XYZ file of C-alpha atoms in Angstrom:
331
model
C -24.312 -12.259 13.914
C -25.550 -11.879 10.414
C -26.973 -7.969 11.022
C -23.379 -7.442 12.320
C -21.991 -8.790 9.230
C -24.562 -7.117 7.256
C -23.582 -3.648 8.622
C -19.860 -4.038 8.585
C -20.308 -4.389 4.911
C -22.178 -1.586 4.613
C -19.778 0.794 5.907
C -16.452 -1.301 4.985
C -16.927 -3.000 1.215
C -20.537 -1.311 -0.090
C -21.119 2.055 -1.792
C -21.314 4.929 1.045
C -23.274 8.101 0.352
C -20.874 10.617 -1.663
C -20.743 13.297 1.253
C -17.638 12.561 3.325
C -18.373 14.032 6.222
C -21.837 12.353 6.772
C -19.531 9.168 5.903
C -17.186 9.948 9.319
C -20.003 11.386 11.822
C -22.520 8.251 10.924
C -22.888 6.147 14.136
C -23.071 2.347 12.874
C -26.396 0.784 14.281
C -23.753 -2.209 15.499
C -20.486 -1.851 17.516
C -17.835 -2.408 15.385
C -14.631 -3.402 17.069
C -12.579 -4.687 14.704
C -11.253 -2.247 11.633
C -11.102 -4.612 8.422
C -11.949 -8.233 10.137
C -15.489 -9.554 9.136
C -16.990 -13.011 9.278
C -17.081 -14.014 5.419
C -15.251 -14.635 2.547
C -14.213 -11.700 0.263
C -13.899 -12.885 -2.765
C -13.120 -10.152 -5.206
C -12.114 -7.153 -4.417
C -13.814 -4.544 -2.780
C -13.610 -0.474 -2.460
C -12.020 -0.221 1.234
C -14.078 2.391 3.177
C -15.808 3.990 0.829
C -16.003 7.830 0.848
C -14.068 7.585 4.669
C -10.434 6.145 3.080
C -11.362 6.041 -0.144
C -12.303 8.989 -1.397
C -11.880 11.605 -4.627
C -8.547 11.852 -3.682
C -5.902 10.110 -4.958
C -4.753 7.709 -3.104
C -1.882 4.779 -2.899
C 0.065 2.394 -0.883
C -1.111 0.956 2.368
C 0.268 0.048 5.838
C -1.094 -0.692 8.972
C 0.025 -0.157 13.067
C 0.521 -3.563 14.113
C -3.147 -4.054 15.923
C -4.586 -2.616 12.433
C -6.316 0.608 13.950
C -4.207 3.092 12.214
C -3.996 2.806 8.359
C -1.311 4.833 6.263
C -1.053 6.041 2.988
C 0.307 8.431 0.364
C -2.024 11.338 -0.765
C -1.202 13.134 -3.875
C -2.709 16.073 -6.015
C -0.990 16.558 -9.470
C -2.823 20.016 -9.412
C -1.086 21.365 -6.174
C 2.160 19.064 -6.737
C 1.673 17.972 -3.186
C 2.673 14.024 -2.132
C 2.474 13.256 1.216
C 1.827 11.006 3.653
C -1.579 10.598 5.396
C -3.013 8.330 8.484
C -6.405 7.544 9.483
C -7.181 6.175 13.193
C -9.914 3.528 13.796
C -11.688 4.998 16.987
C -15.695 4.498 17.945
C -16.231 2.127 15.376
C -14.752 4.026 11.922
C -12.257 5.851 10.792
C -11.804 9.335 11.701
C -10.483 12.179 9.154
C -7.315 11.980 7.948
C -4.438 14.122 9.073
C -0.926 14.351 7.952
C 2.139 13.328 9.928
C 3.915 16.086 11.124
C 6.979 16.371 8.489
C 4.978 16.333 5.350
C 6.703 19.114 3.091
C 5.213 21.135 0.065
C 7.732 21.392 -1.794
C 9.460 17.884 -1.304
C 7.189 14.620 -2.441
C 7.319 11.605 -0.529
C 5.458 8.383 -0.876
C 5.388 4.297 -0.065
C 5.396 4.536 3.643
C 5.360 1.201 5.321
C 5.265 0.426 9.054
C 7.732 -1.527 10.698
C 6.400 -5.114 12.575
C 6.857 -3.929 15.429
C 4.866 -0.410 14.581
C 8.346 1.764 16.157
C 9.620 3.219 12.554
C 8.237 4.152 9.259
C 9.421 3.770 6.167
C 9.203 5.791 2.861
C 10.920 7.199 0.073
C 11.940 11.043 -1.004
C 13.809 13.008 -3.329
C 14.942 15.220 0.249
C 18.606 16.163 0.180
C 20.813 15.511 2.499
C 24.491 15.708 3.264
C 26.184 12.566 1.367
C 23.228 12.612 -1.255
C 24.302 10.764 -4.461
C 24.314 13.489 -7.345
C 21.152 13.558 -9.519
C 17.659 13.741 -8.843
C 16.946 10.450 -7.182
C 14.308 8.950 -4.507
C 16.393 7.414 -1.410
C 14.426 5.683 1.947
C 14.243 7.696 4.998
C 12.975 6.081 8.077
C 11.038 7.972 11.446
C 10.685 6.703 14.795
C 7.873 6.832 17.007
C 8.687 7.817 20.084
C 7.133 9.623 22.922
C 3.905 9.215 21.513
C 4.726 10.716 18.199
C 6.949 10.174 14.783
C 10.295 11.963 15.317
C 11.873 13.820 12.428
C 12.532 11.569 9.723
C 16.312 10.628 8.800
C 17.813 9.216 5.606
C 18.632 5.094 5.728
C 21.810 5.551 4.357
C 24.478 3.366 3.144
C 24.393 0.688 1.968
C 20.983 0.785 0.600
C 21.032 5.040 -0.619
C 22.119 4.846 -4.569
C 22.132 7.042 -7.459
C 19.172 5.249 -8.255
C 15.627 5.539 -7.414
C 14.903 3.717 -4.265
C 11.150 3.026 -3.728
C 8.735 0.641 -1.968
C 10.607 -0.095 1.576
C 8.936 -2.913 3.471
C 11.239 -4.501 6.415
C 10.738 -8.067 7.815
C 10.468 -9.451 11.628
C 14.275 -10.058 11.566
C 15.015 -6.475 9.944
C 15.486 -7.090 6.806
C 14.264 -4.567 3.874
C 12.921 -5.388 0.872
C 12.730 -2.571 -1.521
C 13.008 -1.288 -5.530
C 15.833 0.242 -7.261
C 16.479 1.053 -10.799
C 20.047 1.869 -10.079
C 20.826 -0.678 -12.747
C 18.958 0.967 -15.636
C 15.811 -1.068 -14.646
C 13.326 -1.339 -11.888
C 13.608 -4.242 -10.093
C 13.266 -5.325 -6.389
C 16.424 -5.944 -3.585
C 16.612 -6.829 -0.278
C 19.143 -6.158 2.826
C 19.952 -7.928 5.212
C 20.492 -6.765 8.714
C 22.933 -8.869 10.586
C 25.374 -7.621 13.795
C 23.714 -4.394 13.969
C 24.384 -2.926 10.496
C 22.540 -3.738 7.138
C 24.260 -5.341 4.639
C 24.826 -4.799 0.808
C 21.343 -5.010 -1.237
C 21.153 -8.290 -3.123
C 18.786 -8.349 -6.355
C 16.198 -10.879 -6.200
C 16.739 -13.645 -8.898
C 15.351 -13.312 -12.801
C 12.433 -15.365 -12.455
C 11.302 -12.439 -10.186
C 12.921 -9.921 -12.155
C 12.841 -9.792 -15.691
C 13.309 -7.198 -18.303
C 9.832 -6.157 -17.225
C 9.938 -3.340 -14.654
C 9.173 -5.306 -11.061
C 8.648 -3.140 -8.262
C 5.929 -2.194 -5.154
C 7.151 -5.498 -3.208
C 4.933 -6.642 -0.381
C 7.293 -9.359 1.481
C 5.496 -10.913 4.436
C 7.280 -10.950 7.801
C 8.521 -14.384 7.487
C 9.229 -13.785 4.101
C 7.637 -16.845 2.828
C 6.209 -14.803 -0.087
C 6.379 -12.045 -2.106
C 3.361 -10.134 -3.509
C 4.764 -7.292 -6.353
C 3.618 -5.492 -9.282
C 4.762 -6.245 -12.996
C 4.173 -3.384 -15.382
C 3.287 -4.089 -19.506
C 3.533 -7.576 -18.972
C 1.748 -9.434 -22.316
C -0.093 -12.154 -20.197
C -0.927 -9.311 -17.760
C -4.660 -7.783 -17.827
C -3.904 -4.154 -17.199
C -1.193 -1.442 -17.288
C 0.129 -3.307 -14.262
C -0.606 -6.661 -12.497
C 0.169 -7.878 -9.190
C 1.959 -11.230 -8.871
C 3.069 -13.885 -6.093
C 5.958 -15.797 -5.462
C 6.716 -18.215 -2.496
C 10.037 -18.779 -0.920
C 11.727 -21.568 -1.523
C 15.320 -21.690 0.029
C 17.136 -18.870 0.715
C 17.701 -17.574 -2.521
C 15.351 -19.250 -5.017
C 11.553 -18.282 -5.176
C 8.675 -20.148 -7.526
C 7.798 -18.300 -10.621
C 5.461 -15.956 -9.918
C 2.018 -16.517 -10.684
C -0.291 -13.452 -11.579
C -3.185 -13.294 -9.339
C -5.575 -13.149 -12.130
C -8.371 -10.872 -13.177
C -10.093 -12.019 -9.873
C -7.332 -9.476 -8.437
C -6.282 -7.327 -11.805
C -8.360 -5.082 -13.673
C -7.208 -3.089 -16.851
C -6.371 -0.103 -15.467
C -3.444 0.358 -12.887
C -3.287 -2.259 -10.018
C -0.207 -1.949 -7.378
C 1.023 -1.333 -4.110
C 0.151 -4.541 -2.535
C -0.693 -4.540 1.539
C -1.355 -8.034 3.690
C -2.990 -6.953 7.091
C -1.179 -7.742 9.623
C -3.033 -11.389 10.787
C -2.401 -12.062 7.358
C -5.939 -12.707 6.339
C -6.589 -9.989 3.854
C -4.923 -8.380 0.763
C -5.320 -4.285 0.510
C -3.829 -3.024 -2.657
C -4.429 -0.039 -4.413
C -6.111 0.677 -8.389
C -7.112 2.520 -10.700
C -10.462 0.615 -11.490
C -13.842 2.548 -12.508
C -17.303 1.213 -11.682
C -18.810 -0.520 -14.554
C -21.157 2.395 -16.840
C -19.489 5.201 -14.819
C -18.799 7.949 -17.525
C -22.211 7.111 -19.535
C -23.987 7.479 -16.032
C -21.828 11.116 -15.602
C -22.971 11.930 -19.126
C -26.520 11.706 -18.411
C -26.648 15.640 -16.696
C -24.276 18.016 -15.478
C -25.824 16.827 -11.639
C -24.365 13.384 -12.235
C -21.537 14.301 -13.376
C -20.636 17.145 -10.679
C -22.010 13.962 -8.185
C -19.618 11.169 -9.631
C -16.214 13.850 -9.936
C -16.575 14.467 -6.191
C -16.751 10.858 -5.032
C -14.612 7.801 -5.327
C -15.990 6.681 -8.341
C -14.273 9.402 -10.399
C -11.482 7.228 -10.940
C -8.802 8.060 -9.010
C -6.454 5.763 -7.288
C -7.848 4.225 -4.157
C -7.817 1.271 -1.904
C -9.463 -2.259 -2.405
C -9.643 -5.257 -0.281
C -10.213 -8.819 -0.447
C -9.867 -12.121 1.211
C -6.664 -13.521 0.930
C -6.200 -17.225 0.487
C -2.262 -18.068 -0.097
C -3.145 -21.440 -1.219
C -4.935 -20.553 -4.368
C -1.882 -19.362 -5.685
C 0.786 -22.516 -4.921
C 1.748 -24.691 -7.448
């Protein structure tokens, strides 16, 4: 058991060689069957699938399938102005290469996509018009189906949740609800809908302990919705550009005052887009973190540096992962 542990650490949480495809074609010397689930504590967090999922690329916002074999994400390259969103299927023991679903456009970002409980829509937000389109360049949720083995063409959500506003960040619950951010009232800050006799009702903001004058946004809401992981940008007691926090539910419209999950979690760079796997035991999210010594180590030759820019340690957005212990965080 412990040179199974040993190895799923290797090729999950520990610095992978810098060449990608060696990454995907090694064969582990132990069967792994499970795609994040190891037999210790994670403490802090750690780079998720380094140089296979994390890569040079940047990278943000996390979902899973419901038996955790197929991760998603948004890829994005300033350079090309190209957002889009990517998947990554655990087969043979590690994740193969990434491929894009089949609607990703060139000339039309979209980002946040978030699977559905159940795994049978996806979730994500675009500027795309479409007929009924509030005026103004805004960011509205679409959703896709899968069906027939594959995601259908995507559709907008609609009214009542489409705004003149931004809407980002779309996570739904078991019962259908959607939890998502707007800033259709001058300010980002996070709603839900409700979805009762068949049609989804009018968002409701989530009260000002959770949002402040602070911009609030990237909302995690478990299934149950018995808490509420989101980020907090500029915050003064916050340790980077932005921090993730927790809330628990309380009654059905009052939460605790979120707690930041503390430089065990934050960094000071950029920290958001929170992820629980689906048992519940682990917290994905993504940053903007560099290795300790990084640039000094790139500024030692033009090798090291040409080595570091073409790996994950070039500082790019990417994933991290830790254990996730709910209790630590209750009052």
């Amino acid at each position: 058991m412990k040179f199974k542990i040993i190895s799923l650490l290797f090729l999950i949480l520990s610095t992978a060689c810098s060449n990608n495809k060696k990454a995907n074609k090694t064969e582990p010397s132990v069967r792994i069957t499970h795609p994040y689930r190891i037999d210790s504590i994670i403490e802090k967090p750690v780079k998720f699938y380094p140089e296979v999922i994390s890569t040079n690329i940047d990278k943000f916002n996390t979902s899973m399938s419901p038996d955790g074999r197929t991760i998603y994400y948004t890829a994005t390259s300033q350079k090309l102005g190209i957002t889009g969103i990517a998947y990554q299927k655990f087969e043979e023991g590690n994740f193969g290469s990434p491929e894009f679903v089949p609607f990703v456009w060139a000339d039309t970002p979209m980002s946040d996509v978030q699977i559905s409980p159940d795994g049978n829509l996806m979730l994500f937000s675009t500027f795309k018009d479409f007929e009924g389109k509030p005026d103004g360049f805004n960011f509205n949720i679409w959703v896709s189906e899968f069906k027939n083995g594959s995601w259908q063409d995507p559709t907008p959500f609609g009214s009542p949740i489409t705004s003149s506003g931004n809407e980002f960040y779309p996570v739904m619950t078991k019962n259908r609800s959607i939890y998502f951010s707007s800033d259709k009232s001058g300010n980002s800050d996070i709603y839900f809908s409700r979805f009762e006799n068949g049609e989804y009702q009018k968002p409701v903001r989530l009260p000002d302990n959770i949002n402040t004058d602070k911009m609030e946004a990237d909302a995690f809401i478990s299934v149950d919705e018995s808490f509420i992981i989101f980020v907090r940008v500029d915050e003064p007691d916050g340790y980077g550009k932005s921090d993730l926090y927790i809330s628990f539910r309380e009654d059905n419209m009052k939460w605790s005052d979120p707690v930041n999950m503390g430089e065990g979690v934050n960094s000071d760079e950029i920290d958001g887009s929170p992820y629980v796997t689906p048992d519940g035991m682990y917290l994905i999210f993504t940053s903007g973190r560099k290795q300790g010594g990084i640039k000094e180590k790139a500024a030692e030759g033009y090798e090291n540096f040409k080595s570091i820019i073409s790996s994950s340690e070039n500082g790019s957005l990417n994933f991290y992962i830790m254990s996730l212990d709910l209790d630590k965080y209750k009052n």
